[in-house]
Short mmCIF file of C-alpha atoms in Angstrom, two decimals:
data_model
loop_
_atom_site.label_atom_id
_atom_site.label_comp_id
_atom_site.label_asym_id
_atom_site.label_seq_id
_atom_site.Cartn_x
_atom_site.Cartn_y
_atom_site.Cartn_z
CA MET A 21 -12.10 -35.10 -54.89
CA GLN A 22 -8.36 -34.28 -54.81
CA LEU A 23 -6.78 -31.36 -52.89
CA ILE A 24 -3.25 -30.03 -53.84
CA TRP A 25 -1.15 -27.94 -51.44
CA ILE A 26 2.12 -26.19 -52.40
CA ALA A 27 4.36 -25.89 -49.30
CA GLY A 28 6.32 -22.61 -49.06
CA PRO A 29 9.23 -21.40 -51.21
CA SER A 30 10.46 -24.93 -51.91
CA GLY A 31 7.49 -25.44 -54.14
CA ARG A 32 6.97 -28.91 -52.81
CA MET A 33 3.46 -30.12 -53.54
CA ARG A 34 1.29 -32.33 -51.45
CA SER A 35 -2.09 -33.77 -52.35
CA TRP A 36 -4.99 -35.44 -50.51
CA THR A 37 -7.82 -37.32 -51.95
CA LEU A 38 -11.18 -36.70 -50.24
CA ARG A 39 -13.53 -39.52 -50.56
CA ARG A 40 -17.29 -39.17 -50.42
CA ALA A 41 -17.41 -40.85 -47.02
CA HIS A 42 -15.02 -38.23 -45.61
CA VAL A 43 -17.15 -35.38 -46.87
CA LEU A 44 -20.35 -36.91 -45.50
CA GLY A 45 -18.70 -37.56 -42.13
CA ALA A 46 -17.53 -33.95 -41.87
CA LEU A 47 -20.97 -32.62 -42.74
CA SER A 48 -22.62 -34.96 -40.23
CA LEU A 49 -20.23 -33.81 -37.52
CA ALA A 50 -20.90 -30.16 -38.35
CA ILE A 51 -24.64 -30.76 -38.00
CA MET A 52 -24.55 -32.99 -34.90
CA LEU A 53 -22.35 -30.77 -32.74
CA PRO A 54 -24.84 -27.86 -32.58
CA MET A 55 -27.71 -30.30 -32.07
CA ALA A 56 -25.88 -31.99 -29.20
CA GLY A 57 -25.27 -28.61 -27.58
CA THR A 58 -28.93 -27.68 -27.90
CA LEU A 59 -30.08 -31.04 -26.50
CA GLY A 60 -27.64 -30.75 -23.60
CA ASN A 61 -28.96 -27.28 -22.80
CA VAL A 62 -32.55 -28.56 -22.83
CA LEU A 63 -31.65 -31.50 -20.60
CA TRP A 64 -29.79 -29.22 -18.19
CA ARG A 65 -32.76 -26.86 -17.93
CA TRP A 66 -35.13 -29.79 -17.36
CA TYR A 67 -32.92 -31.20 -14.61
CA GLY A 68 -32.59 -27.76 -13.02
CA GLY A 69 -36.36 -27.33 -13.16
CA GLN A 70 -36.87 -30.65 -11.38
CA GLU A 71 -34.47 -29.59 -8.63
CA GLN A 72 -36.32 -26.28 -8.33
CA VAL A 73 -39.64 -28.12 -8.03
CA GLN A 74 -38.24 -30.30 -5.23
CA LEU A 75 -36.69 -27.30 -3.48
CA GLN A 76 -39.91 -25.29 -3.62
CA ALA A 77 -41.90 -28.30 -2.39
CA GLN A 78 -39.56 -28.58 0.61
CA GLN A 79 -39.91 -24.86 1.26
CA GLN A 80 -43.70 -25.17 1.15
CA GLU A 81 -43.57 -27.94 3.76
CA GLN A 82 -41.28 -25.88 5.98
CA LEU A 83 -43.53 -22.84 5.63
CA HIS A 84 -46.61 -24.90 6.51
CA ASP A 85 -44.86 -26.26 9.62
CA ILE A 86 -43.85 -22.75 10.69
CA ASN A 87 -47.38 -21.49 10.03
CA SER A 88 -48.88 -24.25 12.17
CA ARG A 89 -46.49 -23.62 15.05
CA LEU A 90 -47.11 -19.88 14.92
CA ALA A 91 -50.89 -20.35 14.87
CA GLN A 92 -50.70 -22.69 17.88
CA MET A 93 -48.56 -20.19 19.77
CA VAL A 94 -50.99 -17.34 19.06
CA ALA A 95 -53.96 -19.49 20.15
CA GLN A 96 -52.25 -20.41 23.43
CA VAL A 97 -51.32 -16.80 24.19
CA GLN A 98 -54.87 -15.65 23.40
CA LEU A 99 -56.27 -18.30 25.77
CA LEU A 100 -53.96 -17.15 28.56
CA GLU A 101 -54.92 -13.53 27.89
CA GLN A 102 -58.63 -14.42 28.05
CA GLN A 103 -58.22 -16.33 31.32
CA LYS A 104 -56.24 -13.47 32.84
CA SER A 105 -58.84 -10.92 31.72
CA ASP A 106 -61.67 -13.02 33.17
CA MET A 107 -59.89 -13.16 36.52
CA LEU A 108 -59.30 -9.41 36.59
CA ARG A 109 -62.94 -8.75 35.70
CA LEU A 110 -64.00 -10.89 38.67
CA LEU A 111 -61.88 -8.61 40.83
CA GLY A 112 -63.67 -5.60 39.40
CA ALA A 113 -60.62 -4.32 37.57
CA ARG A 114 -60.87 -2.50 34.28
CA VAL A 115 -59.38 -4.72 31.62
CA SER A 116 -57.69 -3.49 28.48
CA THR A 117 -56.96 -6.21 25.96
CA GLU A 118 -54.84 -6.10 22.83
CA GLU A 119 -55.94 -8.31 19.98
CA ALA A 120 -53.45 -10.46 18.15
CA PRO A 121 -52.21 -8.97 14.86
CA THR A 122 -54.14 -10.04 11.78
CA GLY A 123 -51.97 -12.36 9.72
CA LYS A 124 -51.34 -11.46 6.11
CA GLY A 125 -48.78 -14.16 5.48
CA SER A 126 -48.09 -16.94 7.94
CA LEU A 127 -51.59 -17.08 9.43
CA ARG A 128 -53.36 -16.97 6.07
CA PHE A 129 -53.66 -20.69 5.42
CA GLN A 130 -53.93 -21.84 1.81
CA GLY A 131 -53.99 -25.11 -0.12
CA GLY A 132 -54.20 -26.89 -3.47
CA PRO A 133 -51.79 -28.96 -5.57
CA PHE A 134 -48.33 -27.54 -6.11
CA LYS A 135 -47.47 -26.54 -9.68
CA LEU A 136 -44.25 -24.76 -10.55
CA LEU A 137 -44.77 -21.35 -12.07
CA MET A 138 -42.03 -21.30 -14.71
CA GLY A 139 -40.69 -18.00 -15.94
CA VAL A 140 -43.03 -15.87 -13.83
CA GLY A 141 -41.91 -14.18 -10.63
CA LEU A 142 -44.16 -14.15 -7.57
CA GLN A 143 -45.07 -10.71 -6.34
CA ASP A 144 -44.84 -11.73 -2.67
CA ASP A 145 -41.99 -13.72 -1.16
CA PRO A 146 -43.61 -16.29 1.16
CA TRP A 147 -40.51 -16.47 3.33
CA ALA A 148 -40.44 -12.70 3.71
CA ALA A 149 -44.15 -12.70 4.58
CA THR A 150 -43.60 -15.41 7.21
CA GLU A 151 -40.66 -13.54 8.71
CA HIS A 152 -42.81 -10.40 8.87
CA GLU A 153 -45.58 -12.29 10.68
CA ILE A 154 -43.14 -13.79 13.17
CA ASN A 155 -41.64 -10.38 13.92
CA THR A 156 -45.11 -8.83 14.28
CA HIS A 157 -46.36 -11.49 16.67
CA THR A 158 -43.10 -11.47 18.63
CA ALA A 159 -43.57 -7.74 19.22
CA TRP A 160 -47.20 -8.41 20.25
CA VAL A 161 -46.13 -11.05 22.80
CA ARG A 162 -43.51 -8.68 24.21
CA ARG A 163 -46.14 -5.98 24.69
CA LEU A 164 -48.42 -8.51 26.40
CA ASN A 165 -45.55 -9.58 28.65
CA ARG A 166 -44.94 -6.00 29.74
CA GLN A 167 -48.67 -5.57 30.39
CA TRP A 168 -48.81 -8.83 32.36
CA GLN A 169 -45.84 -7.81 34.48
CA LYS A 170 -47.56 -4.54 35.31
CA GLU A 171 -50.80 -6.35 36.21
CA GLN A 172 -48.86 -8.90 38.26
CA ALA A 173 -47.31 -6.08 40.27
CA GLN A 174 -50.81 -4.68 40.79
CA LEU A 175 -52.10 -8.06 42.00
CA GLN A 176 -49.14 -8.49 44.35
CA ALA A 177 -49.96 -5.11 45.91
CA MET A 178 -53.62 -6.02 46.45
CA PRO A 179 -54.39 -7.44 49.93
CA LEU A 180 -56.24 -10.53 48.70
CA SER A 181 -55.55 -13.17 51.36
CA PHE A 182 -57.28 -13.61 54.73
CA PRO A 183 -55.93 -11.91 57.88
CA LEU A 184 -56.56 -15.05 59.97
CA ALA A 185 -55.27 -18.49 59.05
CA SER A 186 -58.15 -20.56 60.47
CA GLY A 187 -60.66 -20.96 63.28
CA TYR A 188 -62.63 -17.78 62.62
CA ASP A 189 -66.13 -16.63 61.72
CA ILE A 190 -67.26 -13.43 60.02
CA SER A 191 -69.54 -11.66 62.48
CA SER A 192 -70.20 -8.49 60.49
CA GLU A 193 -69.86 -7.87 56.77
CA PHE A 194 -69.01 -4.79 54.72
CA GLY A 195 -71.78 -2.23 54.13
CA ALA A 196 -74.89 -0.97 55.90
CA ARG A 197 -75.68 -2.52 59.29
CA GLN A 198 -77.25 -1.75 62.65
CA ASP A 199 -74.65 -0.17 64.93
CA PRO A 200 -73.96 -2.53 67.89
CA PHE A 201 -73.82 0.37 70.37
CA THR A 202 -76.56 2.79 69.22
CA GLY A 203 -78.83 0.46 67.25
CA MET A 204 -78.94 3.03 64.46
CA GLY A 205 -78.18 2.40 60.81
CA ALA A 206 -74.49 2.84 60.07
CA LEU A 207 -71.90 2.10 57.42
CA HIS A 208 -69.44 -0.66 58.28
CA GLU A 209 -66.27 -0.14 56.21
CA GLY A 210 -64.67 -3.53 56.81
CA LEU A 211 -65.13 -7.13 57.90
CA ASP A 212 -65.29 -8.33 61.51
CA PHE A 213 -63.65 -11.69 62.24
CA THR A 214 -64.34 -13.45 65.54
CA ALA A 215 -61.73 -15.86 66.90
CA ASP A 216 -59.95 -16.72 70.14
CA PRO A 217 -58.10 -13.85 71.82
CA GLY A 218 -54.43 -13.95 70.93
CA THR A 219 -55.01 -15.47 67.49
CA PRO A 220 -52.20 -14.25 65.17
CA VAL A 221 -53.29 -11.51 62.75
CA LEU A 222 -51.51 -11.83 59.42
CA ALA A 223 -50.55 -9.28 56.76
CA THR A 224 -52.72 -9.89 53.69
CA ALA A 225 -50.07 -8.54 51.30
CA SER A 226 -46.49 -7.30 51.44
CA GLY A 227 -46.10 -3.69 52.47
CA ARG A 228 -44.72 -1.07 54.83
CA VAL A 229 -46.09 -0.35 58.30
CA VAL A 230 -47.26 3.28 58.21
CA ARG A 231 -49.15 3.18 61.51
CA ALA A 232 -48.85 1.01 64.60
CA GLY A 233 -50.47 2.09 67.85
CA TYR A 234 -53.69 3.13 69.54
CA ALA A 235 -56.15 4.83 67.13
CA GLY A 236 -59.34 5.83 68.98
CA ALA A 237 -62.32 3.65 68.07
CA TYR A 238 -59.97 1.28 66.22
CA GLY A 239 -58.10 0.48 69.42
CA GLN A 240 -54.69 -1.05 68.89
CA MET A 241 -54.31 -0.85 65.10
CA VAL A 242 -51.76 -1.58 62.37
CA GLU A 243 -52.00 0.08 58.95
CA LEU A 244 -50.00 -1.25 56.00
CA ASP A 245 -49.26 0.57 52.76
CA HIS A 246 -49.01 -1.96 49.91
CA GLY A 247 -48.36 0.54 47.13
CA LYS A 248 -50.41 1.06 43.99
CA GLY A 249 -52.95 2.93 46.17
CA TYR A 250 -53.81 -0.03 48.48
CA VAL A 251 -53.84 0.18 52.27
CA SER A 252 -55.04 -2.41 54.81
CA ARG A 253 -56.03 -1.88 58.47
CA TYR A 254 -56.08 -4.38 61.38
CA ALA A 255 -57.95 -3.07 64.43
CA HIS A 256 -58.98 -3.97 68.03
CA MET A 257 -55.82 -6.04 68.59
CA ARG A 258 -54.58 -6.71 72.10
CA LYS A 259 -50.91 -6.71 71.11
CA LEU A 260 -48.92 -5.28 68.17
CA LEU A 261 -45.97 -7.19 66.74
CA VAL A 262 -44.60 -4.60 64.28
CA ARG A 263 -43.41 -1.01 64.41
CA GLU A 264 -43.89 1.91 62.05
CA GLY A 265 -41.50 1.86 59.10
CA ALA A 266 -41.05 -1.93 59.12
CA GLN A 267 -41.40 -3.96 55.94
CA VAL A 268 -43.62 -7.04 56.15
CA GLN A 269 -44.38 -9.85 53.75
CA ARG A 270 -47.70 -11.48 52.98
CA GLY A 271 -48.52 -13.86 55.85
CA ASP A 272 -46.26 -12.20 58.44
CA PRO A 273 -47.92 -11.72 61.88
CA VAL A 274 -48.58 -8.05 62.68
CA GLY A 275 -50.41 -8.51 65.98
CA GLU A 276 -52.73 -10.61 68.13
CA LEU A 277 -56.53 -10.54 68.01
CA GLY A 278 -58.08 -8.68 70.97
CA ASN A 279 -60.86 -6.40 72.24
CA THR A 280 -59.53 -2.83 72.32
CA GLY A 281 -61.23 0.37 71.18
CA ARG A 282 -64.91 0.55 70.27
CA SER A 283 -65.57 -3.18 70.43
CA THR A 284 -68.19 -5.45 72.01
CA GLY A 285 -65.90 -8.49 72.24
CA ALA A 286 -62.75 -10.15 70.99
CA HIS A 287 -62.60 -9.80 67.21
CA LEU A 288 -60.57 -8.32 64.35
CA HIS A 289 -61.87 -5.39 62.33
CA TYR A 290 -60.22 -5.60 58.90
CA GLU A 291 -60.34 -2.86 56.24
CA ILE A 292 -59.02 -2.39 52.71
CA ARG A 293 -58.75 1.11 51.28
CA TYR A 294 -57.95 2.01 47.71
CA ARG A 295 -56.86 5.60 47.15
CA GLY A 296 -58.48 6.58 50.43
CA GLN A 297 -61.84 4.89 49.79
CA ALA A 298 -62.99 1.81 51.72
CA ILE A 299 -63.69 -1.19 49.46
CA ASN A 300 -65.29 -4.54 50.23
CA PRO A 301 -62.60 -7.06 51.27
CA GLN A 302 -64.82 -9.97 50.26
CA THR A 303 -63.41 -10.36 46.76
CA PRO A 304 -63.70 -13.54 44.68
CA LEU A 305 -60.07 -14.42 45.43
CA MET A 306 -60.73 -14.23 49.16
CA ALA A 307 -63.75 -16.48 48.67
CA TRP A 308 -61.58 -19.00 46.77
CA ASN A 309 -58.98 -18.90 49.57
CA ARG A 310 -61.61 -19.97 52.05
#
């Protein structure tokens, strides 16, 4: 095939001869270029899909690790909450517990082989679900922490230790007994501890001295206000070591054991009152301290 071209006003003619090989080469090039583009696009998508599979597999491993750590944390906190509740129940306290939030994402364990879901969007974002679970359980732990702090303050206010360090016997327990003077049935609202005269009498919890002096049948007595409704009394002492208005800490000496007031011999009469009512000082914690 011969092509003739006339160049401009000069009228000069040029001609090219197209051979069959040239025509076939041009046609082949015109066909191959689009095919190469299509093949490149397919290869690019395949490579991108492989990267996405690897990325999602890594994300699944990270999510599983986070799920495991979160589940362990929740189990540990629940165990601590159960142990704390058991202790408070032994003390006779009313216990209010808050259950851990039910997991809808991170605590809902799943399994099976991983297969990429191409072209279909997931309704739930697993990372968003995990973040939601972490935030929910973090708020739960914060509420528990505030509750524990409140209960710790309550325990610190409770007079739970012994008023004598050692070398004592309990001569009369809390409750009904035969009165040592009249022989009649009577209510004993405390514990009587026998020990050597002059034995230091110790504060069983931190508090403020609201009474220090002679108090009729109690003899020389110290009364401590521990807050939260708790008051302790130390009676029949021969000597007082604190004054009204003073602040004392658990274990501080408040007086010396004696035989003043309505008493048949050297001993300490010890009382605990909660909101004005006498309660039995022989709590489980006091028994453990022995």
